Tab-separated table of C-alpha atoms (C1' of nucleotides) in Angstrom:
chain	number	residue	atom	x	y	z
R	161	MET	CA	-21.992	14.482	8.952
R	162	LYS	CA	-24.840	12.474	10.306
R	163	ALA	CA	-26.106	8.964	9.518
R	164	PRO	CA	-29.791	8.583	8.393
R	165	ALA	CA	-31.996	7.231	11.104
R	166	GLY	CA	-32.189	3.469	11.227
R	167	LEU	CA	-29.262	2.990	8.852
R	168	ALA	CA	-26.945	1.685	11.474
R	169	SER	CA	-29.185	-1.304	12.309
R	170	GLU	CA	-29.489	-2.146	8.570
R	171	LEU	CA	-25.740	-2.124	8.108
R	172	ILE	CA	-25.339	-4.244	11.190
R	173	ALA	CA	-27.805	-6.817	9.772
R	174	ARG	CA	-25.845	-6.836	6.530
R	175	GLN	CA	-22.593	-7.594	8.319
R	176	ARG	CA	-24.161	-10.536	10.074
R	177	GLU	CA	-25.172	-12.001	6.740
R	178	LEU	CA	-21.892	-11.409	4.954
R	179	ALA	CA	-19.779	-12.569	7.917
R	180	ALA	CA	-20.966	-16.145	7.075
R	181	HIS	CA	-18.951	-15.998	3.803
R	182	VAL	CA	-15.624	-15.165	5.400
R	183	ASP	CA	-13.010	-17.934	4.555
R	184	HIS	CA	-10.287	-18.535	7.180
R	185	ASP	CA	-8.075	-20.728	5.032
R	186	ASP	CA	-5.168	-19.862	2.761
R	187	HIS	CA	-6.149	-19.504	-0.866
R	188	PHE	CA	-2.927	-18.300	-2.370
R	189	ALA	CA	0.545	-19.830	-2.756
R	190	TRP	CA	3.379	-18.760	-0.469
R	191	PRO	CA	5.301	-16.719	-1.083
R	192	PRO	CA	2.881	-14.256	-2.795
R	193	ALA	CA	4.544	-12.339	-5.702
R	194	ARG	CA	2.414	-9.208	-5.242
R	195	VAL	CA	1.087	-7.689	-1.986
R	196	ALA	CA	-1.314	-4.751	-2.080
R	197	ALA	CA	-2.341	-2.327	0.731
R	198	VAL	CA	-5.214	0.032	0.992
R	199	ASP	CA	-6.062	2.992	3.225
R	200	ALA	CA	-8.257	6.074	3.339
R	201	ALA	CA	-7.939	9.741	4.310
R	202	PHE	CA	-10.624	12.475	4.649
R	203	PRO	CA	-9.445	15.793	3.262
R	204	GLY	CA	-11.684	18.859	2.930
R	205	ASN	CA	-12.793	18.827	6.497
R	206	GLY	CA	-13.941	15.177	6.060
R	207	LYS	CA	-16.250	16.024	3.073
R	208	ILE	CA	-14.124	13.948	0.730
R	209	THR	CA	-13.012	10.350	1.109
R	210	ARG	CA	-9.757	9.609	-0.594
R	211	GLY	CA	-9.061	5.875	-1.105
R	212	ALA	CA	-5.496	4.792	-1.810
R	213	ALA	CA	-4.118	1.394	-3.098
R	214	VAL	CA	-0.501	0.429	-3.566
R	215	LEU	CA	1.011	-2.651	-5.113
R	216	PHE	CA	4.288	-4.036	-3.828
R	217	SER	CA	6.520	-6.899	-4.914
R	218	PHE	CA	7.233	-9.559	-2.390
R	219	PRO	CA	9.571	-10.398	-0.592
R	220	GLU	CA	11.591	-7.434	-2.189
R	221	LEU	CA	8.941	-4.938	-1.066
R	222	GLU	CA	9.401	-2.535	-4.021
R	223	CYS	CA	6.546	-0.347	-5.122
R	224	LEU	CA	5.114	-1.485	-8.439
R	225	ASP	CA	2.089	0.766	-8.776
R	226	ARG	CA	-0.315	2.937	-6.873
R	227	ALA	CA	-3.724	4.692	-7.301
R	228	VAL	CA	-6.051	7.013	-5.528
R	229	SER	CA	-9.718	7.747	-5.909
R	230	GLU	CA	-11.883	10.460	-4.325
R	231	LEU	CA	-15.643	10.332	-3.555
R	232	PRO	CA	-17.869	12.480	-1.404
R	233	THR	CA	-17.952	11.140	2.068
R	234	ALA	CA	-21.320	9.480	2.604
R	235	LEU	CA	-21.160	8.345	6.283
R	236	PRO	CA	-19.670	9.529	9.539
R	237	TYR	CA	-17.255	7.329	11.457
R	238	ILE	CA	-19.163	4.833	13.524
R	239	PRO	CA	-17.153	2.251	15.532
R	240	GLY	CA	-17.988	-1.181	14.033
R	241	LEU	CA	-19.207	0.222	10.720
R	242	LEU	CA	-15.930	1.665	9.440
R	243	SER	CA	-15.949	-0.326	6.138
R	244	PHE	CA	-19.131	1.227	4.824
R	245	ARG	CA	-17.528	4.602	5.099
R	246	GLU	CA	-14.177	3.801	3.643
R	247	LEU	CA	-14.652	0.946	1.176
R	248	PRO	CA	-16.337	2.740	-1.822
R	249	ALA	CA	-13.277	4.933	-2.410
R	250	ILE	CA	-10.809	2.149	-1.557
R	251	ARG	CA	-12.392	-0.290	-4.045
R	252	SER	CA	-12.269	2.441	-6.658
R	253	ALA	CA	-8.614	2.889	-6.108
R	254	LEU	CA	-7.947	-0.810	-6.118
R	255	GLU	CA	-9.571	-1.161	-9.598
R	256	GLN	CA	-7.062	1.293	-10.977
R	257	LEU	CA	-4.035	-0.794	-10.231
R	258	ARG	CA	-2.687	-2.308	-13.487
R	259	GLU	CA	-2.008	-5.656	-11.958
R	260	THR	CA	-3.958	-7.744	-9.412
R	261	PRO	CA	-2.466	-8.546	-6.038
R	262	ASP	CA	-2.156	-12.019	-4.531
R	263	VAL	CA	-3.184	-10.698	-1.153
R	264	ILE	CA	-4.238	-7.312	0.329
R	265	LEU	CA	-3.252	-5.776	3.633
R	266	CYS	CA	-5.917	-3.594	5.144
R	267	ASP	CA	-5.539	-0.750	7.720
R	268	GLY	CA	-8.012	-1.958	10.249
R	269	GLN	CA	-9.480	-5.176	11.657
R	270	GLY	CA	-10.460	-8.386	9.903
R	271	ILE	CA	-12.601	-10.813	12.082
R	272	ALA	CA	-11.272	-9.033	15.218
R	273	HIS	CA	-14.586	-7.196	15.199
R	274	PRO	CA	-17.828	-7.374	17.284
R	275	ARG	CA	-19.631	-9.258	14.439
R	276	ARG	CA	-16.425	-10.717	12.990
R	277	PHE	CA	-16.681	-8.564	9.904
R	278	GLY	CA	-14.182	-5.789	9.960
R	279	ILE	CA	-13.060	-3.791	6.885
R	280	ALA	CA	-10.554	-6.545	5.811
R	281	CYS	CA	-13.337	-9.164	5.746
R	282	HIS	CA	-15.668	-6.726	3.869
R	283	LEU	CA	-13.126	-6.043	1.210
R	284	GLY	CA	-12.249	-9.670	0.816
R	285	VAL	CA	-15.806	-10.930	0.585
R	286	ASP	CA	-16.670	-8.157	-1.870
R	287	THR	CA	-13.725	-8.671	-4.240
R	288	GLY	CA	-12.700	-12.268	-3.706
R	289	PHE	CA	-9.115	-11.299	-2.923
R	290	PRO	CA	-7.306	-12.787	0.090
R	291	THR	CA	-7.130	-10.015	2.722
R	292	ALA	CA	-5.607	-9.569	6.140
R	293	GLY	CA	-6.516	-7.055	8.796
R	294	VAL	CA	-3.744	-5.031	10.348
R	295	GLY	CA	-5.013	-2.621	13.007
R	296	LYS	CA	-3.004	-0.035	14.869
R	297	SER	CA	-5.235	-0.393	17.908
R	298	ARG	CA	-7.862	-2.702	19.403
R	299	LEU	CA	-11.523	-2.618	18.547
R	300	CYS	CA	-12.650	-5.583	20.723
R	301	GLY	CA	-11.184	-8.560	22.581
R	302	GLN	CA	-8.818	-9.127	25.464
R	303	PHE	CA	-5.062	-9.773	25.389
R	304	SER	CA	-1.957	-9.836	27.445
R	305	GLU	CA	0.934	-7.645	26.448
R	306	PRO	CA	3.265	-9.553	24.065
R	307	GLY	CA	7.025	-9.676	24.942
R	308	LYS	CA	9.019	-6.514	24.190
R	309	GLU	CA	11.090	-8.225	21.485
R	310	LYS	CA	10.322	-7.860	17.744
R	311	GLY	CA	8.325	-10.879	16.609
R	312	SER	CA	6.697	-11.471	20.039
R	313	THR	CA	3.001	-12.237	19.879
R	314	SER	CA	-0.037	-12.850	22.159
R	315	ILE	CA	-3.506	-14.017	21.564
R	316	LEU	CA	-6.438	-11.661	21.038
R	317	LEU	CA	-9.533	-13.277	22.656
R	318	ASP	CA	-13.157	-12.365	22.575
R	319	ARG	CA	-15.982	-14.428	23.988
R	320	ALA	CA	-13.564	-17.329	24.429
R	321	GLU	CA	-12.816	-17.164	20.693
R	322	GLU	CA	-9.346	-16.503	19.131
R	323	ILE	CA	-10.054	-13.567	16.867
R	324	GLY	CA	-6.536	-12.415	16.155
R	325	THR	CA	-2.837	-11.962	17.144
R	326	VAL	CA	-1.233	-9.058	18.825
R	327	VAL	CA	2.145	-8.659	17.017
R	328	ARG	CA	5.250	-6.709	18.098
R	329	THR	CA	6.733	-5.729	14.695
R	330	ARG	CA	9.546	-3.675	16.276
R	331	THR	CA	11.223	-4.006	19.676
R	332	GLY	CA	9.760	-1.748	22.310
R	333	VAL	CA	7.005	-0.216	20.107
R	334	LYS	CA	3.183	-0.557	20.441
R	335	PRO	CA	2.045	-3.817	18.870
R	336	LEU	CA	-0.208	-4.315	15.891
R	337	PHE	CA	-3.504	-6.252	15.867
R	338	VAL	CA	-3.576	-8.849	13.071
R	339	SER	CA	-6.619	-10.838	12.111
R	340	VAL	CA	-8.058	-12.917	9.227
R	341	GLY	CA	-9.754	-10.917	6.509
R	342	HIS	CA	-10.697	-13.493	3.939
R	343	ARG	CA	-9.117	-16.493	2.249
R	344	ILE	CA	-6.103	-16.416	4.517
R	345	SER	CA	-5.167	-18.155	7.766
R	346	LEU	CA	-4.261	-16.270	10.919
R	347	ALA	CA	-0.747	-17.836	10.923
R	348	THR	CA	-0.143	-16.613	7.296
R	349	ALA	CA	-1.574	-13.125	8.079
R	350	VAL	CA	0.950	-12.782	10.941
R	351	ARG	CA	3.862	-14.089	8.929
R	352	LEU	CA	2.982	-11.736	6.032
R	353	THR	CA	2.683	-8.797	8.392
R	354	LEU	CA	6.076	-9.489	9.980
R	355	GLU	CA	7.912	-10.058	6.651
R	356	CYS	CA	6.424	-6.833	5.283
R	357	ALA	CA	7.733	-4.855	8.281
R	358	PRO	CA	11.560	-5.302	8.273
R	359	ARG	CA	12.182	-1.775	9.433
R	360	TYR	CA	9.187	0.104	10.790
R	361	ARG	CA	6.267	-0.684	12.996
R	362	LEU	CA	3.850	-0.730	10.109
R	363	PRO	CA	4.206	-3.097	7.114
R	364	GLU	CA	5.863	-1.224	4.159
R	365	PRO	CA	2.808	-1.470	1.859
R	366	ILE	CA	0.522	0.016	4.490
R	367	ARG	CA	2.954	2.880	5.338
R	368	SER	CA	2.965	3.614	1.624
R	369	ALA	CA	-0.793	3.600	1.249
R	370	ASP	CA	-1.047	5.782	4.393
R	371	ARG	CA	1.270	8.415	2.864
R	372	LEU	CA	-0.465	8.210	-0.512
R	373	ALA	CA	-3.886	8.744	1.006
R	374	GLY	CA	-2.671	11.598	3.273
R	375	MET	CA	-1.098	13.737	0.582
R	376	THR	CA	-2.832	16.552	-1.217
R	377	GLY	CA	-3.047	16.684	-5.067
R	378	GLY	CA	0.436	18.339	-5.348
R	379	VAL	CA	3.331	16.673	-7.144
R	380	GLN	CA	5.281	14.218	-5.131
R	381	LEU	CA	8.976	13.730	-5.483
R	382	SER	CA	11.273	10.989	-4.330
R	383	ALA	CA	11.191	7.311	-5.327
R	384	ARG	CA	8.533	7.118	-8.080
R	385	CYS	CA	6.703	3.963	-8.775
R	386	SER	CA	6.295	2.538	-12.315
R	387	ARG	CA	3.899	4.903	-14.106
D	101	DG	C1'	-27.411	3.522	33.096
D	102	DC	C1'	-22.063	2.982	32.327
D	103	DG	C1'	-17.979	2.048	29.738
D	104	DA	C1'	-15.767	1.011	25.206
D	105	DC	C1'	-15.124	2.411	20.800
D	106	DA	C1'	-10.680	0.131	13.989
D	107	DG	C1'	-10.119	4.822	11.283
A	127	DA	C1'	-9.402	10.101	10.860
A	128	DT	C1'	-8.026	15.383	11.601
A	129	DC	C1'	-6.280	19.556	14.172
A	130	DT	C1'	-1.204	20.917	15.690
A	131	DT	C1'	4.753	22.673	18.387
A	132	DG	C1'	7.857	21.602	20.608
A	133	DT	C1'	10.212	17.948	22.808
A	134	DC	C1'	12.248	13.595	24.638
A	135	DG	C1'	15.141	9.768	23.381
A	136	DC	C1'	18.436	6.910	20.683
DNA sequence: GCGACAG
DNA sequence: ATCTTGTCGC
């Protein structure tokens, strides 16, 4: 899968414009009652983009609803332009949830991005929902390794700017890269991430969205959600 | 030109 | 992301 000539520069220009709309302040009451998470998978040799969205109660972290949506893949993976590839299917899945979330966790970066407009920012600015970016690895920025203990953090810096927090959600495991998506502060994004991850490295909602996106159309057993 | 590079 | 088996560690 290839990207049309010249498209990349257009998308980069669009990111620069939209980045001006990102809001770094909290716009929802703590604690949130419902937390959603989204993710995408690429079955069929990458020909299909499957977006997944899950809705969890907070702080109980019980699954309330989930939805998936498939669309033909339109773009290849290009570092820095991930949101244009995954968001169409993700937004579609999100619209199928029967209740709206107070905040959404995204698998990927928020402002911890070259142009400060990662997928979490893009989804937030597009929908108006508060969003937080939770990446499993670094896209840009420098950081020192946080302490080995669960809850340890360090600052993610880029061009002398604090763009995120490196968070150890489990003792001894690789840390997560948390950043502001939209309508949320970095401190709240970090707190939400840690409180959603009482047992595993990844926050429960994201683990759930990951599994949902990764499974084929077959029937799924185990703990069903309400539907 | 060289190195880096979310998912 | 996706392709893939066994294997190390608690």
